[in-house]
PDB file of C-alpha atoms in Angstrom:
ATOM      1  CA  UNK R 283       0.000   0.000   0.000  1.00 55.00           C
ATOM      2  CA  UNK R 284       1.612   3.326  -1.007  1.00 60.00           C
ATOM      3  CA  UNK R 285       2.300   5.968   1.642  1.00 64.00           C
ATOM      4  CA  UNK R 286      -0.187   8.851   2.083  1.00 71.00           C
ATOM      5  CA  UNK R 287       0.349  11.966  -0.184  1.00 80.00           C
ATOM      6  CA  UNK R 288       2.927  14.250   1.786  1.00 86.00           C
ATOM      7  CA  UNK R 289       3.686  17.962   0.824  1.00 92.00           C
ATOM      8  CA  UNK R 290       7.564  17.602   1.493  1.00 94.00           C
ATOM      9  CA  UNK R 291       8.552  16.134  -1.997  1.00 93.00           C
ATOM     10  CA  UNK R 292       6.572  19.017  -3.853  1.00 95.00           C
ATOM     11  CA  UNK R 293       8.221  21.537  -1.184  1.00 97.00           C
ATOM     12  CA  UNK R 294      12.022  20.610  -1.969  1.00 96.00           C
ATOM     13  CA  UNK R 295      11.646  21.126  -5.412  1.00 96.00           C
ATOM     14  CA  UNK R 296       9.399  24.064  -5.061  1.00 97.00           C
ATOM     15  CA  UNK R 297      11.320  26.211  -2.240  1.00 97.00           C
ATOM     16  CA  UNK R 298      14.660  26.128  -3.546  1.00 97.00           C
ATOM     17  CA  UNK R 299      13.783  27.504  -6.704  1.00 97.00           C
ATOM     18  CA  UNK R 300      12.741  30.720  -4.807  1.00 97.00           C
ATOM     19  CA  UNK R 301      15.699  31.039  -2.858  1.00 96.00           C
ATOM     20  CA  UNK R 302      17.915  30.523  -6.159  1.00 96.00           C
ATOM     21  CA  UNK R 303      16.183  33.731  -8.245  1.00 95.00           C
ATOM     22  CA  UNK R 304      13.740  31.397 -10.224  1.00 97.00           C
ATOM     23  CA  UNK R 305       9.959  32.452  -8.985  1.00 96.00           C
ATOM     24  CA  UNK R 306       8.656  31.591 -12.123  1.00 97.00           C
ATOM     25  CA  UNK R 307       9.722  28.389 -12.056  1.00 97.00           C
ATOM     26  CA  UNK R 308       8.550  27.794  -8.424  1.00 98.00           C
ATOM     27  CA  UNK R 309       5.330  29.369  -9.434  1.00 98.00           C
ATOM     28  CA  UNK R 310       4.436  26.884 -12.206  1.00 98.00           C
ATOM     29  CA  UNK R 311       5.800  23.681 -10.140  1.00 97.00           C
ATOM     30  CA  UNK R 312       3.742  25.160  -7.403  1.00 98.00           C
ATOM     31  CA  UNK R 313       0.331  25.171  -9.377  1.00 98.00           C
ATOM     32  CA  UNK R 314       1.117  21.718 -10.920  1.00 97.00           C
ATOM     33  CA  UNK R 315       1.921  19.978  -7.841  1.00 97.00           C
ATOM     34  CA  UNK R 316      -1.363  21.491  -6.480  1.00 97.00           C
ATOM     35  CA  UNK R 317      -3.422  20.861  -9.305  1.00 97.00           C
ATOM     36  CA  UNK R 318      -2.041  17.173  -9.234  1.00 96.00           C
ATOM     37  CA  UNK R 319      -3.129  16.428  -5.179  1.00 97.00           C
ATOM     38  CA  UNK R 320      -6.682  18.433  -5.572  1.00 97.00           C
ATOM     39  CA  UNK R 321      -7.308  16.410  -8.240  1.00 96.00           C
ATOM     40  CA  UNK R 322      -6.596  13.433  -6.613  1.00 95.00           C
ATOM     41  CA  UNK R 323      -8.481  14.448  -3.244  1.00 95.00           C
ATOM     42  CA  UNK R 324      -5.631  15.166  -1.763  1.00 96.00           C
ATOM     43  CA  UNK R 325      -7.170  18.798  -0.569  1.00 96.00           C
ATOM     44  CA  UNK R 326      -4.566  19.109   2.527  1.00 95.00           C
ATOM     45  CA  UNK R 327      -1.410  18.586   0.919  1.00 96.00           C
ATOM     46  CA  UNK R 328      -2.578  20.663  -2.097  1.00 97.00           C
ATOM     47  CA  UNK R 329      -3.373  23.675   0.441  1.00 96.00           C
ATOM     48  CA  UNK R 330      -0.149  23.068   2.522  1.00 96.00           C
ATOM     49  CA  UNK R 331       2.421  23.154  -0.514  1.00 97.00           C
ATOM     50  CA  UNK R 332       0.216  26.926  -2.128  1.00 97.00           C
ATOM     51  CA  UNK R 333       0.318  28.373   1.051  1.00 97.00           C
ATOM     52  CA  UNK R 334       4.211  27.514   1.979  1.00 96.00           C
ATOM     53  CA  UNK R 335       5.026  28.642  -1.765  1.00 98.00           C
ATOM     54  CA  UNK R 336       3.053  31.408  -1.699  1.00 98.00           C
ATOM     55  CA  UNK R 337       4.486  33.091   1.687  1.00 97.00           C
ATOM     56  CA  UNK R 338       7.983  32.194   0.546  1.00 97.00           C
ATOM     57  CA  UNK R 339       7.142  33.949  -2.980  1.00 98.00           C
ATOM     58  CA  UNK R 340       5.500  37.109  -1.029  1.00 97.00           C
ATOM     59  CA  UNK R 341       8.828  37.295   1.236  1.00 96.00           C
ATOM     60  CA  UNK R 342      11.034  37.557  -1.818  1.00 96.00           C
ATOM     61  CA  UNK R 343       8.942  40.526  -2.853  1.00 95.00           C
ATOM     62  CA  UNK R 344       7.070  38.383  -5.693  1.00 97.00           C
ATOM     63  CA  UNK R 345       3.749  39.543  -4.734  1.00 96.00           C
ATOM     64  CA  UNK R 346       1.995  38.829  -8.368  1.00 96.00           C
ATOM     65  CA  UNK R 347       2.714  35.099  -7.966  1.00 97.00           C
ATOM     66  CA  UNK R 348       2.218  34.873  -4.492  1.00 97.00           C
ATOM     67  CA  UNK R 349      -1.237  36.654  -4.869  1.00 97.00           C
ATOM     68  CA  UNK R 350      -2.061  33.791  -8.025  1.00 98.00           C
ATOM     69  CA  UNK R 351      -0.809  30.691  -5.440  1.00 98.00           C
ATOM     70  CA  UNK R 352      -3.094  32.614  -2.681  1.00 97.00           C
ATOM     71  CA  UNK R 353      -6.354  32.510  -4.738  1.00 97.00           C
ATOM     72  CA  UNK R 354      -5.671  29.162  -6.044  1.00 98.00           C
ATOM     73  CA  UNK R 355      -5.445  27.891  -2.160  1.00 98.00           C
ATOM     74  CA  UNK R 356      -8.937  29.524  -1.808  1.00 97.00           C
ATOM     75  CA  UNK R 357      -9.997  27.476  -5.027  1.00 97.00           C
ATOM     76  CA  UNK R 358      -8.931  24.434  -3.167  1.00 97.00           C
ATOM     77  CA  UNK R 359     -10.651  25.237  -0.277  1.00 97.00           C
ATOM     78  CA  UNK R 360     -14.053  25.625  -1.867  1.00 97.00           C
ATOM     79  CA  UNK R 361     -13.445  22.223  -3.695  1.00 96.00           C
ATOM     80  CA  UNK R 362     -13.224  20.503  -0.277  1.00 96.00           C
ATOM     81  CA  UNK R 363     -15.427  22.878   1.166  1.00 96.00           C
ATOM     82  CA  UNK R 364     -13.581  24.144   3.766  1.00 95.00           C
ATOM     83  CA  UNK R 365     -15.163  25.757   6.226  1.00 95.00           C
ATOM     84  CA  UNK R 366     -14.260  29.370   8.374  1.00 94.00           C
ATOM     85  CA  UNK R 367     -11.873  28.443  11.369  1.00 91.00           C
ATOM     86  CA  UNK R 368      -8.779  30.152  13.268  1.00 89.00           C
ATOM     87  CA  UNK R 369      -6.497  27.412  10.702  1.00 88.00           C
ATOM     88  CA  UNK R 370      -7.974  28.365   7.671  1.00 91.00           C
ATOM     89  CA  UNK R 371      -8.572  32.148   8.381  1.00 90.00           C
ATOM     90  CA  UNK R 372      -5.734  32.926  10.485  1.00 80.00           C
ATOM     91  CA  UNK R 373      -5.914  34.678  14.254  1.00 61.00           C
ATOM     92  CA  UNK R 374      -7.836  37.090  14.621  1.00 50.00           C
ATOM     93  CA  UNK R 375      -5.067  39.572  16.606  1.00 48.00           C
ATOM     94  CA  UNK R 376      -3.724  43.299  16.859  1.00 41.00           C
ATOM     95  CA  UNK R 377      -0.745  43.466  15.616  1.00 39.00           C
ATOM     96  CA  UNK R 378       1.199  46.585  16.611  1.00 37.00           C
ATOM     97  CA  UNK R 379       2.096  47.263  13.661  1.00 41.00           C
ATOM     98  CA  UNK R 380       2.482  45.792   9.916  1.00 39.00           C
ATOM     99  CA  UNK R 381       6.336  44.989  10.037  1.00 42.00           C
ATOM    100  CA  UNK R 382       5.693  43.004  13.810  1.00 40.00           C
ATOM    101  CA  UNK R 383       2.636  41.090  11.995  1.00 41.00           C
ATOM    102  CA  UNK R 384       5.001  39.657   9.412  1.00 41.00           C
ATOM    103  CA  UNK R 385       7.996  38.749  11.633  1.00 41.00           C
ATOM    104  CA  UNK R 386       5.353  37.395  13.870  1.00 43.00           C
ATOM    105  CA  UNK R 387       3.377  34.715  11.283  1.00 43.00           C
ATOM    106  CA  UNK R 388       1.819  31.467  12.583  1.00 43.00           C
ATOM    107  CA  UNK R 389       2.771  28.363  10.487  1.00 42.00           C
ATOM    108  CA  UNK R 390      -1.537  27.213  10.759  1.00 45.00           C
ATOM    109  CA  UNK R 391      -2.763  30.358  10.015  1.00 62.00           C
ATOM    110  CA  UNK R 392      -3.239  30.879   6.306  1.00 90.00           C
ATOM    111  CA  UNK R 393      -5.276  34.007   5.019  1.00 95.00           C
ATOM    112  CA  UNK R 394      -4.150  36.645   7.366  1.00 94.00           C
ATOM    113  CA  UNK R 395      -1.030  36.045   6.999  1.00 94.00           C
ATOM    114  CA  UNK R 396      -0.969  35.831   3.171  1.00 96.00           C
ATOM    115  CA  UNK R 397      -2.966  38.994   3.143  1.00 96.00           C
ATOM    116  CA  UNK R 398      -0.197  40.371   5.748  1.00 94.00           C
ATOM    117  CA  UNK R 399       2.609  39.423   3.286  1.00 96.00           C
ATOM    118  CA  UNK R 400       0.959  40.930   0.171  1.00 95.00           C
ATOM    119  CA  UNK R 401       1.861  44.709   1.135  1.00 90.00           C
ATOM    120  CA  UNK R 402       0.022  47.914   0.241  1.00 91.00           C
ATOM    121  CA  UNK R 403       1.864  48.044  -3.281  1.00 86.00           C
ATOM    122  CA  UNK R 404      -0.481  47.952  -6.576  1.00 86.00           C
ATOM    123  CA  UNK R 405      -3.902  45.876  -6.254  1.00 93.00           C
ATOM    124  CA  UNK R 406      -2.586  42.382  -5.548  1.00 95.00           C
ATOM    125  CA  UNK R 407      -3.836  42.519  -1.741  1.00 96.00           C
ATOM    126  CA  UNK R 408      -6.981  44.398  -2.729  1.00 95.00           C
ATOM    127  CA  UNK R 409      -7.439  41.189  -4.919  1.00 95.00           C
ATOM    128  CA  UNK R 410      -6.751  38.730  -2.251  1.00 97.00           C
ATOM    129  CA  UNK R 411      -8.460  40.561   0.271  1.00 97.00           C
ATOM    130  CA  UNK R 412     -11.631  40.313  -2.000  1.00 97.00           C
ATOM    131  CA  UNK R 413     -11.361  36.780  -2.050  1.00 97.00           C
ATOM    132  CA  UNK R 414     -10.892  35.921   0.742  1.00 97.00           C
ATOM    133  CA  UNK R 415     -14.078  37.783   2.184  1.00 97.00           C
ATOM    134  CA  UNK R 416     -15.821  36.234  -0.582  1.00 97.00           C
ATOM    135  CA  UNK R 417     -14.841  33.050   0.562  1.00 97.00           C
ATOM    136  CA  UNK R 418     -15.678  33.625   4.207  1.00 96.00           C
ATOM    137  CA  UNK R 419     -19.289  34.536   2.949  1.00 97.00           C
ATOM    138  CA  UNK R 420     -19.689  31.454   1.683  1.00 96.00           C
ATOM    139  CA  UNK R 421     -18.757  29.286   3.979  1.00 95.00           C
ATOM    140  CA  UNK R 422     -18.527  30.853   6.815  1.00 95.00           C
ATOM    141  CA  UNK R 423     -21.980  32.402   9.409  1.00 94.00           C
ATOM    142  CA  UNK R 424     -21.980  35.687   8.493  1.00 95.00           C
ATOM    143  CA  UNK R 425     -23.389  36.888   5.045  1.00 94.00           C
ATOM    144  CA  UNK R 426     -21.098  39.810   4.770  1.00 94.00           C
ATOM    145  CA  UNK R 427     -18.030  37.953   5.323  1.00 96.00           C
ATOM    146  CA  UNK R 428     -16.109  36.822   8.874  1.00 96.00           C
ATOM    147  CA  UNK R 429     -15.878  39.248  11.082  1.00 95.00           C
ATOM    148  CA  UNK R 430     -12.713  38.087  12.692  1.00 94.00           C
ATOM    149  CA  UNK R 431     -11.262  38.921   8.719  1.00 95.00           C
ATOM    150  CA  UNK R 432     -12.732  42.129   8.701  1.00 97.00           C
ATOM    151  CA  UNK R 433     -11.217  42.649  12.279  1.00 96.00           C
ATOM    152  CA  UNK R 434      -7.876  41.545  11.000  1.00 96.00           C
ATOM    153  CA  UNK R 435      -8.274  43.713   7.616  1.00 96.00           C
ATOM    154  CA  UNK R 436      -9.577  46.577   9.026  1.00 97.00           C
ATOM    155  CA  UNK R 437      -6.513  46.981  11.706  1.00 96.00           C
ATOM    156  CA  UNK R 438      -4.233  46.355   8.759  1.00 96.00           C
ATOM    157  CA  UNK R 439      -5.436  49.298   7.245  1.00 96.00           C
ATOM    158  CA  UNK R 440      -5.750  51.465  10.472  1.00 97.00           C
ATOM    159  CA  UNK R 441      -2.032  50.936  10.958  1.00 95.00           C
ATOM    160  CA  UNK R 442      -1.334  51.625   7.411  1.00 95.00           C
ATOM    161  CA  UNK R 443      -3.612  55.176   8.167  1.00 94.00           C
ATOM    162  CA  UNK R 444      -5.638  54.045   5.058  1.00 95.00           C
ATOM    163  CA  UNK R 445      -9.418  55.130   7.102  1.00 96.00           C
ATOM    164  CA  UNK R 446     -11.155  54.944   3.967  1.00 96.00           C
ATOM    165  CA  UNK R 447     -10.661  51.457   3.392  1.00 96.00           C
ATOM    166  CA  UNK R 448     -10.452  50.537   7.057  1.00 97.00           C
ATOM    167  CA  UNK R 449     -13.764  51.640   8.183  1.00 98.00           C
ATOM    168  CA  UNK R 450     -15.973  49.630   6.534  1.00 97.00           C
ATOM    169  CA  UNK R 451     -14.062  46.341   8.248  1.00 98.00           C
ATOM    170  CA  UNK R 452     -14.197  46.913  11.237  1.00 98.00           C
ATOM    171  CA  UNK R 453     -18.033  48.143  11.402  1.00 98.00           C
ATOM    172  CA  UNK R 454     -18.480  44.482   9.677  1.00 97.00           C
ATOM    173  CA  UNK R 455     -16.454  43.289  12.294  1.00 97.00           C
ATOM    174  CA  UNK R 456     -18.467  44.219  15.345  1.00 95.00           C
ATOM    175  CA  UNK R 457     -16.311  43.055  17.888  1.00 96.00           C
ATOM    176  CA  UNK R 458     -14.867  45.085  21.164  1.00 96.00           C
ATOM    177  CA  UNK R 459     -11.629  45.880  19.830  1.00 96.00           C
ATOM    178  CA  UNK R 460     -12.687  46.534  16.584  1.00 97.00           C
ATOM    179  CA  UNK R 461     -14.972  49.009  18.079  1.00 98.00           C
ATOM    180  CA  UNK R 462     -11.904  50.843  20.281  1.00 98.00           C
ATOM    181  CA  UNK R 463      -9.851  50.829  16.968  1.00 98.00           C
ATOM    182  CA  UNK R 464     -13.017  52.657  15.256  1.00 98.00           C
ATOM    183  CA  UNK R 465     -12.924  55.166  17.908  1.00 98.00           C
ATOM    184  CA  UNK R 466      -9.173  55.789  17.497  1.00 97.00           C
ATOM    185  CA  UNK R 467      -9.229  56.299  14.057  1.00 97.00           C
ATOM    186  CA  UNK R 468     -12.357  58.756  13.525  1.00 97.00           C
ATOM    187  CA  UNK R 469     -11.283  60.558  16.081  1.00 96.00           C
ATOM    188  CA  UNK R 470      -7.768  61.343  14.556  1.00 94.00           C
ATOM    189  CA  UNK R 471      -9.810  61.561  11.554  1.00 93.00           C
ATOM    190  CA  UNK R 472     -12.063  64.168  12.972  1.00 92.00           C
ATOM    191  CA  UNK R 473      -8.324  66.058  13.587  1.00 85.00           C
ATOM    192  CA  UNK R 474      -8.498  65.326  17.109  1.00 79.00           C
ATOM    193  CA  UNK R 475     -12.090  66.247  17.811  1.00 77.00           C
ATOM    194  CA  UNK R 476     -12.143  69.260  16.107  1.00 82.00           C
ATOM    195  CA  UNK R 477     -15.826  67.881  14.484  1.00 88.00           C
ATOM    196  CA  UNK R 478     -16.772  65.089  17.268  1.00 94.00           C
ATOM    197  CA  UNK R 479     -20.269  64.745  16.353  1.00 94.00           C
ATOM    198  CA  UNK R 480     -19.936  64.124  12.335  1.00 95.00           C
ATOM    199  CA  UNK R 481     -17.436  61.204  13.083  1.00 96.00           C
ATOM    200  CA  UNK R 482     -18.817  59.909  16.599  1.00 97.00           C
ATOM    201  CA  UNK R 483     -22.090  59.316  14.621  1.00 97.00           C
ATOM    202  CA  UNK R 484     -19.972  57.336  11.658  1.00 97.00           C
ATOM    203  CA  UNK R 485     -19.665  54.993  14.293  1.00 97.00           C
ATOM    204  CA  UNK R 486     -22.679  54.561  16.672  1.00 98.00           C
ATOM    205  CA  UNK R 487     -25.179  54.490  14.105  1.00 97.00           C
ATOM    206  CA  UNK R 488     -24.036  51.948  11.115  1.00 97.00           C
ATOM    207  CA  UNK R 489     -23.321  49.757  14.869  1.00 97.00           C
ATOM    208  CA  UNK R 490     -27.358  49.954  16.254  1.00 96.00           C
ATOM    209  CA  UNK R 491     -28.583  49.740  12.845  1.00 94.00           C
ATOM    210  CA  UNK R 492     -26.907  46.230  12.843  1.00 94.00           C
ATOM    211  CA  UNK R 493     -28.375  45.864  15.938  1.00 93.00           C
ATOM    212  CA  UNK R 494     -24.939  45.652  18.162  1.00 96.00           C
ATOM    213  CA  UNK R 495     -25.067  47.605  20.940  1.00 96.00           C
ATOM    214  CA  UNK R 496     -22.377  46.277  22.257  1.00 96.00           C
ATOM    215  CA  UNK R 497     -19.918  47.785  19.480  1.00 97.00           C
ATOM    216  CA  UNK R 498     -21.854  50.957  19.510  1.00 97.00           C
ATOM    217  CA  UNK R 499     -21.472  51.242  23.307  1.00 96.00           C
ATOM    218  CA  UNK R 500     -17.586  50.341  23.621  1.00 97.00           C
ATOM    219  CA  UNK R 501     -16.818  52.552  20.237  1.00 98.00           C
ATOM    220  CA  UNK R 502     -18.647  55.951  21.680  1.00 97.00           C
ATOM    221  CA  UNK R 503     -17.194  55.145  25.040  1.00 96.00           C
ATOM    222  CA  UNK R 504     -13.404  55.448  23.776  1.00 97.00           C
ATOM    223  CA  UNK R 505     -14.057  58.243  21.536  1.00 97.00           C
ATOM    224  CA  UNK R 506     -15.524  60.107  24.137  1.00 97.00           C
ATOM    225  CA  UNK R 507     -12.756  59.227  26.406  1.00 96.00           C
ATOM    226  CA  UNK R 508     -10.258  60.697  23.758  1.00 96.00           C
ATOM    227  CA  UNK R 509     -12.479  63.629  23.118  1.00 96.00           C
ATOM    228  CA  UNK R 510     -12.354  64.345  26.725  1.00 95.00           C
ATOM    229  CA  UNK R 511      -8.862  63.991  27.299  1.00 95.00           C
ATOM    230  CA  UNK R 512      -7.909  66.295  24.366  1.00 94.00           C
ATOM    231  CA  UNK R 513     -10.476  68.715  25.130  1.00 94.00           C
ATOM    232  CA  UNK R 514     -11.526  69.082  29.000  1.00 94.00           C
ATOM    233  CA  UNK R 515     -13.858  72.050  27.953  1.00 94.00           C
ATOM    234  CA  UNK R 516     -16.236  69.963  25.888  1.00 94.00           C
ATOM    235  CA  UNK R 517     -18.502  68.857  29.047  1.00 94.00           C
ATOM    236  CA  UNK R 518     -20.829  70.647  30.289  1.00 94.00           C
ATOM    237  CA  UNK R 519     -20.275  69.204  33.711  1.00 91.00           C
ATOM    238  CA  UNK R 520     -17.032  67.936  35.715  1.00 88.00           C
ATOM    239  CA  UNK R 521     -19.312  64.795  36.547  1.00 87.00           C
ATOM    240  CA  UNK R 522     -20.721  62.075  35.472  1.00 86.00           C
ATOM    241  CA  UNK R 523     -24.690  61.851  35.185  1.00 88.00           C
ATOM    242  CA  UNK R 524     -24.693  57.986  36.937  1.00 87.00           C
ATOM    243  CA  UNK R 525     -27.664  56.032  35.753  1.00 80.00           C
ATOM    244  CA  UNK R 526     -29.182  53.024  37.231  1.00 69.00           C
ATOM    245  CA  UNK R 527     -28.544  49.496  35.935  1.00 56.00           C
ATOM    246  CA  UNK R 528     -31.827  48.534  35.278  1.00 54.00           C
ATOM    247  CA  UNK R 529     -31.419  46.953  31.746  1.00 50.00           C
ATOM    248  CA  UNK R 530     -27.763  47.129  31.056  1.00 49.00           C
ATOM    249  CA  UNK R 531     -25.650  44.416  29.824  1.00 52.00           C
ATOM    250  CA  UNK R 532     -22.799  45.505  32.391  1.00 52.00           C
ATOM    251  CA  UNK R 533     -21.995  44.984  35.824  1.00 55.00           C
ATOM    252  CA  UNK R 534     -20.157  48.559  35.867  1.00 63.00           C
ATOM    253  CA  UNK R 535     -22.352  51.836  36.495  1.00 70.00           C
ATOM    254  CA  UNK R 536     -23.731  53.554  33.715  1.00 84.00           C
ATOM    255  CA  UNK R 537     -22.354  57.129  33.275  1.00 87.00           C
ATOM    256  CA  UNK R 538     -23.322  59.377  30.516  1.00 92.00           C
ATOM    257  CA  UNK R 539     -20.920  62.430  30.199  1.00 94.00           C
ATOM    258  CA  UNK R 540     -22.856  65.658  29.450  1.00 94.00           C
ATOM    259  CA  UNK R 541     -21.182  67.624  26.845  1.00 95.00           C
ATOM    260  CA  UNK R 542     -21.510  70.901  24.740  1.00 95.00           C
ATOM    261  CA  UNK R 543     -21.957  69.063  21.607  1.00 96.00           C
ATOM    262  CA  UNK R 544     -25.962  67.979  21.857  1.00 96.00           C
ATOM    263  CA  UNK R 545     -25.423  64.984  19.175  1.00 97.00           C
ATOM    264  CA  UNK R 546     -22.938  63.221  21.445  1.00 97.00           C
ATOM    265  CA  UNK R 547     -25.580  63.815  24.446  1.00 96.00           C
ATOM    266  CA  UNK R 548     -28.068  62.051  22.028  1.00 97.00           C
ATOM    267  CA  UNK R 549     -25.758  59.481  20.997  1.00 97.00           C
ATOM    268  CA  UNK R 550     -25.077  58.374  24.701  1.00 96.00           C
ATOM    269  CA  UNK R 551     -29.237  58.385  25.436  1.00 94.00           C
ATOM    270  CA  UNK R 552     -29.820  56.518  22.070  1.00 95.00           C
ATOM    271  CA  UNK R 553     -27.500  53.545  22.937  1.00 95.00           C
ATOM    272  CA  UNK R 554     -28.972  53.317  26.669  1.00 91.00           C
ATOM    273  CA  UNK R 555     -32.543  53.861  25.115  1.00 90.00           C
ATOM    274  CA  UNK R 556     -31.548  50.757  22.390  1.00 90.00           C
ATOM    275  CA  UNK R 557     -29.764  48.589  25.200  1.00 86.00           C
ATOM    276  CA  UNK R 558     -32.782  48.800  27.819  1.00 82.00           C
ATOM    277  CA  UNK R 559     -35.496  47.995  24.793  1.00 77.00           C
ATOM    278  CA  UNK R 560     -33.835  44.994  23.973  1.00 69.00           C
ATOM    279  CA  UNK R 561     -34.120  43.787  27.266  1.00 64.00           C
ATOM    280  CA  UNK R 562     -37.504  44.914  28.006  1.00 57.00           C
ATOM    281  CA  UNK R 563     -41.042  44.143  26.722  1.00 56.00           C
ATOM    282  CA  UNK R 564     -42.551  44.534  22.675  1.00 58.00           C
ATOM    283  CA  UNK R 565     -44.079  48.264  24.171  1.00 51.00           C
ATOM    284  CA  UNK R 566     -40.736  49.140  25.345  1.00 49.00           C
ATOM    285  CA  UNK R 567     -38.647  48.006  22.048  1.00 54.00           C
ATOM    286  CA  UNK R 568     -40.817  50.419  19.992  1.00 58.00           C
ATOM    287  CA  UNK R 569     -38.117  53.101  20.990  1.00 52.00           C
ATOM    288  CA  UNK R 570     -35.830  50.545  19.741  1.00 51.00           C
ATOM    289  CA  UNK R 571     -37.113  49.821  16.469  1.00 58.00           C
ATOM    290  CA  UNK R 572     -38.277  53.441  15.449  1.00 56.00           C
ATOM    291  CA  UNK R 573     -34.683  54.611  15.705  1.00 51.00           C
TER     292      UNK R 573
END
């Protein structure tokens, strides 16, 4: 009985021909030993030998071939319908920054890190990054992609100071720290607060109208908490107004800071109004749902 299919014979004659100058040789090896395994079934090895050829090509600045071998491993994933996990995604971490995410690659995760390697240069990550979201659509829960990709994407570009292309990832993202990273960004966006209510609201509202309060909650509380620090004079009162707890999600009191600007006051009262609805009976989510 012949020995299972292994990745390390198409890998020695793949690898060295990237460290020697030839990345169009490796390239084509690379898609026929591929080709060979997922047509055999052999969907593992096929994925394992694009994604080791394709970071090695990436590293040695080949980005065009290393962005083909990337969406051919996504082509092998939807043939053995592979399905959204921390393997085939990749972590879902902060980096500090871009250069510290690519010393700092996982050998299991695959997307994030290819999408790491690709750099800002020309459209090949734009390409991948399509994808890859595409992919996660597919087969992962969410309809508009994973949001631990979008999280991953969406700090990518943050660090990079690309906003534009950054905000709409992590508002599909929805999680805590993509919320805090939101906050960071539109408020140095905003030039430090100098227009806090246009760019608070760029973030609380697209958050409730998904229905996360949680986001919308932890994104207004660190912009406010930047807003604050950079300009004391912007509340109306040195104190807190501390609510009860009736109907929050949190253990911690509920403080809303009253301000000069009147959208950020209505911001704060439309999250709490949103939070305790959702909580309460169909009379009381009427507030909710109007909004």
């Amino acid at each position: 009985m012949p020995p299972p299919p292994s990745s390390t014979k198409a890998l020695n004659a793949i690898l060295p021909l990237i460290a020697s100058g030839q990345p169009y040789e490796a390239h084509q090896k690379a898609r026929t030993f591929a080709s060979r395994y997922s047509k055999s079934g052999a969907y593992d090895v096929a994925i394992d030998v694009l994604y080791q050829s394709a970071t090695e090509l990436f590293k040695g600045g080949h980005l065009g071939s290393g962005t083909d071998l990337s969406q051919f491993l996504i082509e092998v994933y939807e043939l053995k319908d592979e399905k959204v996990t921390e393997e085939s995604r990749g972590l879902f971490s902060f980096f500090p920054d871009v250069e510290v995410a690519r010393s700092q690659l996982e050998p299991t995760a695959r997307l994030t890190q290819l999408i790491s390697l690709a750099g800002a240069k020309g459209t090949w990550r734009k390409t991948l990054i399509d994808r890859s979201i595409a992919w996660s659509a597919k087969y992962g829960q969410y309809a508009t992609g994973d949001p631990g990709l979008h999280g991953f994407i969406g700090d990518l570009f943050y660090k990079e100071q690309y906003f534009i292309g950054a905000e709409p990832h992590l508002l599909a993202s929805g999680s805590r720290d993509s919320a805090k990273t939101l906050a960071n960004m539109l408020f140095a966006w905003s030039r430090n607060g100098a227009e806090p209510s246009i760019y608070a609201s760029k973030g609380v509202i697209p958050y409730l109208l998904s229905g996360n309060i949680l986001a919308a909650r932890s994104f207004l509380s660190q912009f406010l908490s930047l807003l604050i620090s950079a300009r004391p004079s912007v509340l109306a009162t040195p104190n807190p107004v501390v609510l009860t707890a009736s109907g929050s999600e949190t253990t911690s009191p509920d403080e809303l800071f009253l301000t000069t600007e009147p959208v950020l006051n209505f911001l704060q009262l439309v999250i709490r109004t949103c939070q305790r609805a959702k909580n309460a009976g169909a009379q009381a989510k009427q507030a909710q749902e109007a909004w």
